[in-house]
PDB file of C-alpha atoms in Angstrom:
ATOM      1  CA  ARG E  29      -9.136  -4.050 -17.519  1.00 68.00           C
ATOM      2  CA  LYS E  30      -7.509  -2.779 -14.702  1.00 76.00           C
ATOM      3  CA  GLU E  31      -8.902  -4.133 -11.431  1.00 83.00           C
ATOM      4  CA  VAL E  32      -9.640  -0.918  -9.743  1.00 89.00           C
ATOM      5  CA  GLU E  33      -9.798   2.516 -11.598  1.00 91.00           C
ATOM      6  CA  GLN E  34      -9.636   5.880  -9.715  1.00 93.00           C
ATOM      7  CA  ASP E  35      -9.109   9.376 -10.807  1.00 92.00           C
ATOM      8  CA  PRO E  36      -6.109  10.190 -10.153  1.00 92.00           C
ATOM      9  CA  GLY E  37      -6.738  13.758  -9.403  1.00 92.00           C
ATOM     10  CA  PRO E  38      -5.190  15.966  -7.203  1.00 95.00           C
ATOM     11  CA  PHE E  39      -8.408  16.928  -6.167  1.00 96.00           C
ATOM     12  CA  ASN E  40      -7.727  20.547  -5.426  1.00 97.00           C
ATOM     13  CA  VAL E  41     -10.766  21.533  -2.531  1.00 97.00           C
ATOM     14  CA  PRO E  42     -10.808  24.578   0.359  1.00 98.00           C
ATOM     15  CA  GLU E  43     -10.773  23.783   3.861  1.00 98.00           C
ATOM     16  CA  GLY E  44     -14.322  23.122   5.018  1.00 98.00           C
ATOM     17  CA  ALA E  45     -15.239  21.384   1.536  1.00 98.00           C
ATOM     18  CA  THR E  46     -16.835  18.426   1.207  1.00 98.00           C
ATOM     19  CA  VAL E  47     -15.448  15.891  -1.247  1.00 97.00           C
ATOM     20  CA  ALA E  48     -16.132  12.367  -2.837  1.00 96.00           C
ATOM     21  CA  PHE E  49     -14.092  10.334  -5.268  1.00 91.00           C
ATOM     22  CA  ASN E  50     -15.373   7.351  -6.740  1.00 93.00           C
ATOM     23  CA  CYS E  51     -13.180   3.778  -7.389  1.00 93.00           C
ATOM     24  CA  THR E  52     -14.773   1.546  -9.908  1.00 93.00           C
ATOM     25  CA  TYR E  53     -13.793  -2.332  -9.972  1.00 91.00           C
ATOM     26  CA  SER E  54     -13.674  -4.548 -12.586  1.00 89.00           C
ATOM     27  CA  ASN E  55     -14.136  -8.299 -10.141  1.00 84.00           C
ATOM     28  CA  SER E  56     -17.996  -8.241  -9.359  1.00 81.00           C
ATOM     29  CA  ALA E  57     -17.115 -11.114  -6.770  1.00 81.00           C
ATOM     30  CA  SER E  58     -15.393  -8.865  -4.389  1.00 82.00           C
ATOM     31  CA  GLN E  59     -16.634  -8.572  -1.195  1.00 80.00           C
ATOM     32  CA  SER E  60     -15.279  -6.179   0.302  1.00 88.00           C
ATOM     33  CA  PHE E  61     -13.092  -2.946   0.388  1.00 92.00           C
ATOM     34  CA  PHE E  62     -10.540  -0.919   2.192  1.00 94.00           C
ATOM     35  CA  TRP E  63      -9.644   2.529   1.805  1.00 96.00           C
ATOM     36  CA  TYR E  64      -6.384   3.662   2.756  1.00 97.00           C
ATOM     37  CA  ARG E  65      -4.745   6.656   2.946  1.00 97.00           C
ATOM     38  CA  GLN E  66      -0.928   7.593   2.182  1.00 97.00           C
ATOM     39  CA  ASP E  67       0.547  10.982   2.852  1.00 96.00           C
ATOM     40  CA  CYS E  68       3.249  12.250   1.089  1.00 92.00           C
ATOM     41  CA  ARG E  69       6.865  10.000   1.663  1.00 88.00           C
ATOM     42  CA  LYS E  70       4.633   8.107   4.179  1.00 95.00           C
ATOM     43  CA  GLU E  71       3.384   4.315   4.332  1.00 97.00           C
ATOM     44  CA  PRO E  72      -0.215   3.070   3.506  1.00 97.00           C
ATOM     45  CA  LYS E  73      -2.329   2.837   6.449  1.00 96.00           C
ATOM     46  CA  LEU E  74      -5.914   1.734   6.397  1.00 95.00           C
ATOM     47  CA  LEU E  75      -8.734   3.984   6.973  1.00 96.00           C
ATOM     48  CA  MET E  76     -11.668   2.141   6.631  1.00 94.00           C
ATOM     49  CA  SER E  77     -12.496  -1.687   5.775  1.00 92.00           C
ATOM     50  CA  VAL E  78     -16.050  -1.721   4.116  1.00 91.00           C
ATOM     51  CA  TYR E  79     -18.244  -4.928   4.420  1.00 86.00           C
ATOM     52  CA  SER E  80     -21.326  -4.154   3.246  1.00 83.00           C
ATOM     53  CA  SER E  81     -22.894  -1.565   1.748  1.00 86.00           C
ATOM     54  CA  GLY E  82     -21.170   1.485   3.247  1.00 88.00           C
ATOM     55  CA  ASN E  83     -19.638   2.486   6.234  1.00 91.00           C
ATOM     56  CA  GLU E  84     -19.241   5.674   8.310  1.00 93.00           C
ATOM     57  CA  ASP E  85     -16.218   6.613  10.563  1.00 93.00           C
ATOM     58  CA  GLY E  86     -16.635  10.291  11.683  1.00 96.00           C
ATOM     59  CA  ARG E  87     -16.493  12.687   8.637  1.00 97.00           C
ATOM     60  CA  PHE E  88     -15.577  10.043   6.275  1.00 97.00           C
ATOM     61  CA  THR E  89     -18.353   7.674   4.913  1.00 97.00           C
ATOM     62  CA  ALA E  90     -17.921   4.832   2.040  1.00 95.00           C
ATOM     63  CA  GLN E  91     -20.868   4.079   0.220  1.00 94.00           C
ATOM     64  CA  LEU E  92     -20.242   0.770  -1.970  1.00 92.00           C
ATOM     65  CA  ASN E  93     -23.282   0.025  -5.447  1.00 91.00           C
ATOM     66  CA  ARG E  94     -22.622  -3.594  -6.271  1.00 89.00           C
ATOM     67  CA  ALA E  95     -24.597  -2.848  -9.251  1.00 90.00           C
ATOM     68  CA  SER E  96     -22.966  -0.094 -10.780  1.00 90.00           C
ATOM     69  CA  GLN E  97     -19.658  -2.229  -9.123  1.00 91.00           C
ATOM     70  CA  TYR E  98     -18.499   1.103  -7.806  1.00 90.00           C
ATOM     71  CA  ILE E  99     -17.229   2.534  -4.481  1.00 93.00           C
ATOM     72  CA  SER E 100     -17.352   5.926  -3.019  1.00 94.00           C
ATOM     73  CA  LEU E 101     -15.795   8.304  -0.341  1.00 96.00           C
ATOM     74  CA  LEU E 102     -17.222  10.821   0.675  1.00 97.00           C
ATOM     75  CA  ILE E 103     -14.905  13.482   3.047  1.00 98.00           C
ATOM     76  CA  ARG E 104     -17.072  16.310   4.983  1.00 98.00           C
ATOM     77  CA  ASP E 105     -16.126  19.219   6.629  1.00 98.00           C
ATOM     78  CA  SER E 106     -12.334  18.899   5.103  1.00 98.00           C
ATOM     79  CA  LYS E 107      -9.092  19.564   7.029  1.00 98.00           C
ATOM     80  CA  LEU E 108      -5.408  20.199   5.894  1.00 98.00           C
ATOM     81  CA  SER E 109      -4.574  16.851   7.674  1.00 97.00           C
ATOM     82  CA  ASP E 110      -7.224  15.024   5.475  1.00 98.00           C
ATOM     83  CA  SER E 111      -3.992  16.175   2.057  1.00 98.00           C
ATOM     84  CA  ALA E 112      -3.227  12.665   1.308  1.00 97.00           C
ATOM     85  CA  THR E 113      -3.453   9.769  -1.547  1.00 97.00           C
ATOM     86  CA  TYR E 114      -6.351   7.930  -1.122  1.00 97.00           C
ATOM     87  CA  LEU E 115      -6.063   4.239  -2.299  1.00 96.00           C
ATOM     88  CA  CYS E 116      -8.630   1.607  -3.062  1.00 94.00           C
ATOM     89  CA  VAL E 117      -7.918  -1.602  -2.381  1.00 93.00           C
ATOM     90  CA  PRO E 118     -10.519  -4.484  -3.018  1.00 90.00           C
ATOM     91  CA  ASN E 119     -10.829  -7.308  -1.549  1.00 85.00           C
ATOM     92  CA  ASN E 120     -10.909 -10.790  -3.199  1.00 77.00           C
ATOM     93  CA  ALA E 121     -11.454 -13.463  -1.342  1.00 68.00           C
ATOM     94  CA  GLY E 122      -8.563 -15.145  -0.087  1.00 70.00           C
ATOM     95  CA  ASN E 123      -6.675 -13.306  -3.260  1.00 80.00           C
ATOM     96  CA  MET E 124      -3.684 -11.334  -2.338  1.00 83.00           C
ATOM     97  CA  LEU E 125      -4.454  -7.222  -2.335  1.00 88.00           C
ATOM     98  CA  THR E 126      -3.953  -5.079  -4.851  1.00 87.00           C
ATOM     99  CA  PHE E 127      -3.010  -0.989  -4.999  1.00 89.00           C
ATOM    100  CA  GLY E 128      -3.578   1.235  -7.528  1.00 86.00           C
ATOM    101  CA  GLY E 129      -2.853   4.328  -7.658  1.00 89.00           C
ATOM    102  CA  GLY E 130      -4.933   6.203  -5.677  1.00 94.00           C
ATOM    103  CA  THR E 131      -6.836   9.516  -6.073  1.00 96.00           C
ATOM    104  CA  ARG E 132      -4.123  12.336  -4.373  1.00 96.00           C
ATOM    105  CA  LEU E 133      -6.013  15.157  -2.278  1.00 97.00           C
ATOM    106  CA  MET E 134      -5.308  18.413  -1.658  1.00 97.00           C
ATOM    107  CA  VAL E 135      -6.961  20.961   1.125  1.00 98.00           C
ATOM    108  CA  LYS E 136      -5.899  24.237   0.767  1.00 97.00           C
ATOM    109  CA  PRO E 137      -6.222  27.171   3.956  1.00 96.00           C
TER     110      PRO E 137
ATOM    111  CA  ASN P  27       3.398  -3.995  19.806  1.00 81.00           C
ATOM    112  CA  ALA P  28       6.329  -2.047  17.670  1.00 88.00           C
ATOM    113  CA  GLY P  29       4.149  -3.231  14.045  1.00 96.00           C
ATOM    114  CA  VAL P  30       6.125  -3.379  11.037  1.00 98.00           C
ATOM    115  CA  THR P  31       9.868  -2.341  11.734  1.00 98.00           C
ATOM    116  CA  GLN P  32      12.727  -1.627   8.181  1.00 98.00           C
ATOM    117  CA  THR P  33      15.856  -0.683   8.211  1.00 98.00           C
ATOM    118  CA  PRO P  34      17.521   1.161   7.028  1.00 98.00           C
ATOM    119  CA  LYS P  35      15.387   4.067   6.820  1.00 97.00           C
ATOM    120  CA  PHE P  36      17.673   5.756   3.876  1.00 97.00           C
ATOM    121  CA  ARG P  37      20.398   4.498   1.969  1.00 97.00           C
ATOM    122  CA  ILE P  38      22.831   5.492  -1.236  1.00 97.00           C
ATOM    123  CA  LEU P  39      23.872   2.956  -3.157  1.00 97.00           C
ATOM    124  CA  LYS P  40      26.771   3.297  -5.696  1.00 97.00           C
ATOM    125  CA  ILE P  41      26.324   1.286  -8.955  1.00 98.00           C
ATOM    126  CA  GLY P  42      26.927  -2.582  -8.574  1.00 97.00           C
ATOM    127  CA  GLN P  43      26.805  -2.848  -4.497  1.00 97.00           C
ATOM    128  CA  SER P  44      24.438  -5.361  -2.319  1.00 97.00           C
ATOM    129  CA  MET P  45      22.656  -4.620   0.304  1.00 97.00           C
ATOM    130  CA  THR P  46      19.863  -5.506   2.464  1.00 98.00           C
ATOM    131  CA  LEU P  47      16.608  -4.144   3.848  1.00 98.00           C
ATOM    132  CA  GLN P  48      15.568  -5.642   6.892  1.00 98.00           C
ATOM    133  CA  CYS P  49      11.725  -5.898   7.313  1.00 98.00           C
ATOM    134  CA  ALA P  50      10.329  -7.852  10.683  1.00 98.00           C
ATOM    135  CA  GLN P  51       7.228  -7.755  12.816  1.00 98.00           C
ATOM    136  CA  ASP P  52       5.871  -8.579  16.221  1.00 97.00           C
ATOM    137  CA  MET P  53       1.950  -9.285  15.357  1.00 96.00           C
ATOM    138  CA  ASN P  54       2.761 -13.008  14.670  1.00 96.00           C
ATOM    139  CA  HIS P  55       1.541 -12.372  11.135  1.00 97.00           C
ATOM    140  CA  ASN P  56       1.996 -15.623   7.950  1.00 96.00           C
ATOM    141  CA  TYR P  57       2.175 -13.295   4.931  1.00 96.00           C
ATOM    142  CA  MET P  58       4.442 -10.497   4.377  1.00 97.00           C
ATOM    143  CA  TYR P  59       5.073  -8.340   1.559  1.00 97.00           C
ATOM    144  CA  TRP P  60       7.581  -6.433  -0.634  1.00 98.00           C
ATOM    145  CA  TYR P  61       6.511  -3.495  -2.149  1.00 97.00           C
ATOM    146  CA  ARG P  62       8.534  -0.912  -4.241  1.00 97.00           C
ATOM    147  CA  GLN P  63       6.745   2.324  -5.541  1.00 96.00           C
ATOM    148  CA  ASP P  64       8.395   5.019  -7.942  1.00 94.00           C
ATOM    149  CA  PRO P  65       7.572   8.896  -7.754  1.00 88.00           C
ATOM    150  CA  GLY P  66       3.994   9.557  -8.386  1.00 85.00           C
ATOM    151  CA  MET P  67       2.852   5.772  -8.962  1.00 90.00           C
ATOM    152  CA  GLY P  68       1.563   2.840  -6.693  1.00 91.00           C
ATOM    153  CA  LEU P  69       2.807   0.044  -4.874  1.00 94.00           C
ATOM    154  CA  LYS P  70       3.751  -2.789  -7.124  1.00 95.00           C
ATOM    155  CA  LEU P  71       4.481  -6.295  -5.812  1.00 95.00           C
ATOM    156  CA  ILE P  72       8.105  -7.512  -5.348  1.00 97.00           C
ATOM    157  CA  TYR P  73       8.013 -11.014  -3.559  1.00 97.00           C
ATOM    158  CA  TYR P  74       5.845 -12.181  -0.910  1.00 97.00           C
ATOM    159  CA  SER P  75       5.557 -15.147   1.635  1.00 97.00           C
ATOM    160  CA  VAL P  76       2.793 -17.259   3.145  1.00 96.00           C
ATOM    161  CA  GLY P  77       4.943 -18.315   5.891  1.00 95.00           C
ATOM    162  CA  ALA P  78       8.763 -19.024   7.457  1.00 95.00           C
ATOM    163  CA  GLY P  79      10.349 -21.287   4.541  1.00 95.00           C
ATOM    164  CA  ILE P  80       7.726 -20.040   1.434  1.00 96.00           C
ATOM    165  CA  THR P  81       8.511 -17.303  -0.878  1.00 97.00           C
ATOM    166  CA  ASP P  82       7.593 -16.654  -4.028  1.00 96.00           C
ATOM    167  CA  LYS P  83       7.655 -14.163  -6.877  1.00 97.00           C
ATOM    168  CA  GLY P  84       5.353 -10.443  -7.078  1.00 95.00           C
ATOM    169  CA  GLU P  85       4.764  -8.552 -10.302  1.00 93.00           C
ATOM    170  CA  VAL P  86       8.151  -7.471 -10.037  1.00 96.00           C
ATOM    171  CA  PRO P  87      11.156 -10.045  -8.631  1.00 97.00           C
ATOM    172  CA  ASN P  88      14.185  -9.541 -11.266  1.00 97.00           C
ATOM    173  CA  GLY P  89      17.173  -7.675  -9.404  1.00 96.00           C
ATOM    174  CA  TYR P  90      15.616  -9.265  -6.202  1.00 98.00           C
ATOM    175  CA  ASN P  91      15.734 -11.940  -3.516  1.00 98.00           C
ATOM    176  CA  VAL P  92      14.149 -13.040  -0.438  1.00 98.00           C
ATOM    177  CA  SER P  93      14.457 -15.435   3.015  1.00 96.00           C
ATOM    178  CA  ARG P  94      12.382 -15.999   5.528  1.00 98.00           C
ATOM    179  CA  SER P  95      13.758 -18.317   8.072  1.00 97.00           C
ATOM    180  CA  THR P  96      11.428 -17.293  10.849  1.00 97.00           C
ATOM    181  CA  THR P  97       7.955 -15.743  11.026  1.00 97.00           C
ATOM    182  CA  GLU P  98       9.078 -11.855  12.122  1.00 97.00           C
ATOM    183  CA  ASP P  99      11.577 -11.210   9.598  1.00 98.00           C
ATOM    184  CA  PHE P 100      11.606 -11.202   5.834  1.00 98.00           C
ATOM    185  CA  PRO P 101      15.262  -9.793   4.489  1.00 98.00           C
ATOM    186  CA  LEU P 102      15.010  -8.264   0.724  1.00 98.00           C
ATOM    187  CA  ARG P 103      18.571  -8.719  -1.048  1.00 98.00           C
ATOM    188  CA  LEU P 104      19.579  -6.362  -3.932  1.00 97.00           C
ATOM    189  CA  GLU P 105      22.520  -8.229  -4.992  1.00 90.00           C
ATOM    190  CA  LEU P 106      24.006  -6.121  -8.515  1.00 95.00           C
ATOM    191  CA  ALA P 107      22.178  -2.363  -7.330  1.00 96.00           C
ATOM    192  CA  ALA P 108      21.458  -0.126 -10.870  1.00 97.00           C
ATOM    193  CA  PRO P 109      19.981   2.998 -11.216  1.00 97.00           C
ATOM    194  CA  SER P 110      16.360   1.464 -11.936  1.00 97.00           C
ATOM    195  CA  GLN P 111      15.876   0.437  -8.019  1.00 97.00           C
ATOM    196  CA  THR P 112      16.106   3.783  -6.741  1.00 97.00           C
ATOM    197  CA  SER P 113      12.630   3.681  -5.039  1.00 97.00           C
ATOM    198  CA  VAL P 114      11.263   3.165  -1.468  1.00 98.00           C
ATOM    199  CA  TYR P 115      10.163   0.075  -0.444  1.00 98.00           C
ATOM    200  CA  PHE P 116       7.507  -1.055   1.671  1.00 98.00           C
ATOM    201  CA  CYS P 117       7.737  -4.007   3.819  1.00 98.00           C
ATOM    202  CA  ALA P 118       4.461  -4.784   4.917  1.00 98.00           C
ATOM    203  CA  SER P 119       2.032  -8.309   6.569  1.00 97.00           C
ATOM    204  CA  SER P 120      -0.870  -9.709   7.198  1.00 95.00           C
ATOM    205  CA  SER P 121      -2.954 -12.506   9.025  1.00 93.00           C
ATOM    206  CA  LEU P 122      -4.851 -13.420   5.928  1.00 89.00           C
ATOM    207  CA  LEU P 123      -4.162 -13.593   2.359  1.00 86.00           C
ATOM    208  CA  GLY P 124      -6.327 -10.939   1.241  1.00 84.00           C
ATOM    209  CA  GLY P 125      -6.817  -9.128   5.132  1.00 89.00           C
ATOM    210  CA  GLU P 126      -5.414  -5.421   5.883  1.00 91.00           C
ATOM    211  CA  GLN P 127      -1.761  -4.800   5.245  1.00 95.00           C
ATOM    212  CA  PHE P 128       0.447  -3.176   7.315  1.00 96.00           C
ATOM    213  CA  PHE P 129       2.974  -1.128   6.362  1.00 98.00           C
ATOM    214  CA  GLY P 130       6.505  -0.577   7.624  1.00 98.00           C
ATOM    215  CA  PRO P 131       7.712   3.149   7.144  1.00 98.00           C
ATOM    216  CA  GLY P 132       9.818   2.684   4.114  1.00 98.00           C
ATOM    217  CA  THR P 133      13.164   2.424   2.857  1.00 98.00           C
ATOM    218  CA  ARG P 134      14.152   5.387   0.251  1.00 97.00           C
ATOM    219  CA  LEU P 135      17.137   3.794  -1.635  1.00 97.00           C
ATOM    220  CA  THR P 136      18.832   5.394  -4.673  1.00 97.00           C
ATOM    221  CA  VAL P 137      21.264   4.404  -6.828  1.00 97.00           C
ATOM    222  CA  LEU P 138      24.095   6.541  -8.089  1.00 96.00           C
TER     223      LEU P 138
END
């Protein structure tokens, strides 16, 4: 079973929309998570770290559901510049990070 | 701080040629990583290092070699380039093994 599973998308949304992605994870011992964003033909960059039940940073909100083993990322008031691939990466207490394929978001005018 | 730097940005190789992809970081991170990313796919770990003088294989090490003589530098060597090695190569570093990884801008390699 894969460590994380994400819908690869693409999610096509209009500017100003609210969009949410889910990421399910298999290791119940995962303590924290990273959300990275990767723009087309660029390197991944950290968007947000999630250490407890969730985190909020401006238009971005991450929520962690440990009972169901998923983490979600909500983006409000989508901008064209939010178009990217979003990678959910679990932090398994000292083990190396594993990067999956992510979810592709395309925000249209 | 420059963070993680990679050179070259682009390179075209002929089959059988060799080259070294350079990676350097100025954050004094012990951990460094090399990934490759094929079009539309996720990152695959090639090699990693937990400190100067220590390296280990990742998921896809065949056809590559690394060295880590200093904390700052982690070059990746391709000895006999093959078309299957056409990819984008990212170097990354972190202060902790499971901590946030900082990525370089990548090297886009084409083998013809």
